[in-house]
mmCIF file of C-alpha atoms in Angstrom:
data_model
loop_
_atom_site.group_PDB
_atom_site.id
_atom_site.type_symbol
_atom_site.label_atom_id
_atom_site.label_comp_id
_atom_site.label_asym_id
_atom_site.label_seq_id
_atom_site.Cartn_x
_atom_site.Cartn_y
_atom_site.Cartn_z
ATOM 1 C CA HIS A 898 -97.469 117.137 -25.456
ATOM 2 C CA VAL A 899 -94.044 115.984 -26.711
ATOM 3 C CA GLN A 900 -92.396 117.882 -29.510
ATOM 4 C CA LEU A 901 -89.730 116.458 -31.859
ATOM 5 C CA VAL A 902 -89.181 118.462 -35.010
ATOM 6 C CA GLU A 903 -87.022 117.163 -37.878
ATOM 7 C CA SER A 904 -85.365 119.244 -40.572
ATOM 8 C CA GLY A 905 -82.644 118.886 -43.219
ATOM 9 C CA GLY A 906 -84.267 116.374 -45.522
ATOM 10 C CA GLY A 907 -84.426 116.836 -49.261
ATOM 11 C CA SER A 908 -82.898 115.477 -52.464
ATOM 12 C CA ALA A 909 -79.330 114.315 -52.954
ATOM 13 C CA GLN A 910 -77.354 112.578 -55.623
ATOM 14 C CA THR A 911 -75.878 109.142 -55.219
ATOM 15 C CA GLY A 912 -72.633 109.463 -53.236
ATOM 16 C CA GLY A 913 -73.685 112.831 -51.813
ATOM 17 C CA SER A 914 -74.367 113.951 -48.237
ATOM 18 C CA LEU A 915 -77.148 115.367 -46.104
ATOM 19 C CA ARG A 916 -77.366 116.284 -42.404
ATOM 20 C CA LEU A 917 -80.656 115.837 -40.582
ATOM 21 C CA SER A 918 -81.441 117.763 -37.395
ATOM 22 C CA CYS A 919 -84.000 117.142 -34.645
ATOM 23 C CA ALA A 920 -85.037 119.825 -32.193
ATOM 24 C CA ALA A 921 -86.482 118.428 -29.013
ATOM 25 C CA ARG A 922 -88.000 119.752 -25.816
ATOM 26 C CA THR A 923 -85.644 119.380 -22.849
ATOM 27 C CA GLY A 924 -87.716 116.707 -21.139
ATOM 28 C CA THR A 925 -87.679 114.525 -24.232
ATOM 29 C CA PHE A 926 -84.003 115.019 -24.895
ATOM 30 C CA ARG A 927 -83.200 113.683 -21.436
ATOM 31 C CA SER A 928 -84.553 110.268 -22.443
ATOM 32 C CA ALA A 929 -82.229 107.296 -22.173
ATOM 33 C CA CYS A 930 -81.971 107.103 -25.944
ATOM 34 C CA MET A 931 -82.420 109.375 -28.954
ATOM 35 C CA GLY A 932 -82.301 108.043 -32.495
ATOM 36 C CA TRP A 933 -83.502 107.921 -36.062
ATOM 37 C CA ILE A 934 -86.012 105.617 -37.773
ATOM 38 C CA ARG A 935 -86.824 105.429 -41.470
ATOM 39 C CA GLN A 936 -89.795 103.987 -43.322
ATOM 40 C CA VAL A 937 -90.807 103.478 -46.935
ATOM 41 C CA SER A 938 -94.543 103.246 -47.647
ATOM 42 C CA GLY A 939 -95.628 99.607 -47.532
ATOM 43 C CA LYS A 940 -92.509 98.437 -45.690
ATOM 44 C CA GLU A 941 -91.694 97.849 -42.047
ATOM 45 C CA ARG A 942 -89.911 100.630 -40.212
ATOM 46 C CA GLU A 943 -86.145 100.331 -39.779
ATOM 47 C CA GLY A 944 -84.096 101.657 -36.906
ATOM 48 C CA VAL A 945 -81.152 103.541 -38.419
ATOM 49 C CA ALA A 946 -79.069 104.889 -35.572
ATOM 50 C CA ALA A 947 -79.270 105.509 -31.829
ATOM 51 C CA ILE A 948 -77.217 107.296 -29.158
ATOM 52 C CA ASN A 949 -77.524 106.892 -25.388
ATOM 53 C CA SER A 950 -76.860 109.303 -22.529
ATOM 54 C CA ASP A 951 -73.154 108.365 -22.446
ATOM 55 C CA GLY A 952 -72.712 108.984 -26.160
ATOM 56 C CA ASP A 953 -72.531 105.282 -27.113
ATOM 57 C CA THR A 954 -73.997 104.628 -30.544
ATOM 58 C CA SER A 955 -75.704 101.824 -32.399
ATOM 59 C CA TYR A 956 -76.240 101.581 -36.194
ATOM 60 C CA ALA A 957 -78.087 99.401 -38.651
ATOM 61 C CA ASP A 958 -75.732 97.271 -40.710
ATOM 62 C CA SER A 959 -76.941 98.965 -43.872
ATOM 63 C CA VAL A 960 -75.640 102.389 -42.801
ATOM 64 C CA LYS A 961 -72.492 101.529 -40.770
ATOM 65 C CA GLY A 962 -69.477 103.486 -41.975
ATOM 66 C CA ARG A 963 -71.676 105.980 -43.836
ATOM 67 C CA PHE A 964 -73.995 107.547 -41.228
ATOM 68 C CA THR A 965 -73.027 109.163 -37.923
ATOM 69 C CA VAL A 966 -75.440 110.108 -35.119
ATOM 70 C CA THR A 967 -74.428 112.913 -32.735
ATOM 71 C CA LYS A 968 -76.114 115.174 -30.214
ATOM 72 C CA ASP A 969 -75.655 118.621 -28.759
ATOM 73 C CA THR A 970 -77.082 118.486 -25.257
ATOM 74 C CA ALA A 971 -76.814 122.235 -24.685
ATOM 75 C CA LYS A 972 -78.998 122.847 -27.739
ATOM 76 C CA ASN A 973 -81.350 119.887 -27.212
ATOM 77 C CA THR A 974 -80.584 118.880 -30.778
ATOM 78 C CA LEU A 975 -79.934 115.485 -32.413
ATOM 79 C CA TYR A 976 -78.157 115.094 -35.735
ATOM 80 C CA LEU A 977 -77.697 112.439 -38.378
ATOM 81 C CA GLN A 978 -74.811 113.014 -40.810
ATOM 82 C CA MET A 979 -75.418 110.903 -43.915
ATOM 83 C CA ASN A 980 -72.533 110.401 -46.314
ATOM 84 C CA SER A 981 -72.066 108.239 -49.396
ATOM 85 C CA LEU A 982 -75.811 108.195 -49.924
ATOM 86 C CA LYS A 983 -77.453 105.421 -51.986
ATOM 87 C CA PRO A 984 -80.846 105.254 -53.657
ATOM 88 C CA GLU A 985 -81.748 102.591 -51.058
ATOM 89 C CA ASP A 986 -81.519 105.305 -48.389
ATOM 90 C CA THR A 987 -84.619 106.999 -49.817
ATOM 91 C CA ALA A 988 -87.283 107.042 -47.070
ATOM 92 C CA MET A 989 -89.140 109.174 -44.589
ATOM 93 C CA TYR A 990 -86.812 109.740 -41.617
ATOM 94 C CA TYR A 991 -88.171 110.202 -38.112
ATOM 95 C CA CYS A 992 -86.468 111.453 -34.954
ATOM 96 C CA ALA A 993 -87.455 109.359 -31.945
ATOM 97 C CA ALA A 994 -86.915 108.845 -28.224
ATOM 98 C CA ASP A 995 -86.879 105.671 -26.133
ATOM 99 C CA LEU A 996 -87.255 105.926 -22.384
ATOM 100 C CA ARG A 997 -85.145 102.889 -21.454
ATOM 101 C CA ARG A 998 -83.526 101.021 -24.321
ATOM 102 C CA CYS A 999 -80.799 102.028 -26.777
ATOM 103 C CA VAL A 1000 -79.814 98.955 -28.721
ATOM 104 C CA LEU A 1001 -81.585 98.979 -32.091
ATOM 105 C CA ALA A 1002 -82.756 95.372 -31.818
ATOM 106 C CA ARG A 1003 -84.649 96.228 -28.598
ATOM 107 C CA THR A 1004 -85.801 99.828 -28.988
ATOM 108 C CA VAL A 1005 -89.511 100.570 -28.661
ATOM 109 C CA TRP A 1006 -89.389 104.328 -29.574
ATOM 110 C CA ASN A 1007 -92.001 105.878 -27.271
ATOM 111 C CA TYR A 1008 -92.102 109.218 -29.095
ATOM 112 C CA TRP A 1009 -91.784 110.169 -32.782
ATOM 113 C CA GLY A 1010 -91.448 113.388 -34.733
ATOM 114 C CA GLN A 1011 -93.382 114.255 -37.875
ATOM 115 C CA GLY A 1012 -90.698 113.060 -40.281
ATOM 116 C CA THR A 1013 -88.573 114.543 -43.023
ATOM 117 C CA GLN A 1014 -88.280 113.080 -46.525
ATOM 118 C CA VAL A 1015 -84.912 111.995 -47.972
ATOM 119 C CA THR A 1016 -84.736 111.164 -51.660
ATOM 120 C CA VAL A 1017 -81.534 109.882 -53.271
ATOM 121 C CA SER A 1018 -81.199 109.366 -57.018
#
């Protein structure tokens, strides 16, 4: 049983900010990569951001300069700070872990959380 629990989603106005959090079990947090995925019903999932064990990050072009992924190893918690939000950011956001890869173009995402909804209008 792997547990990833997201929180912090909700509604925001265009140009506003939200911070998502992901609480993980220690074993999951020690994965090579932790990140965030988003999906709109009927569309393919999109990798948003990832961070490896060294703190190196990778972002989708659509969010570069606006979103920042960070982690607090002591708390086994992953964060996604979302600024300058746009309606196009509306989606279900999932916390995820990849055992080996941490470049968005190659991530498999072995484990997923239950998701938290973000709505921007």
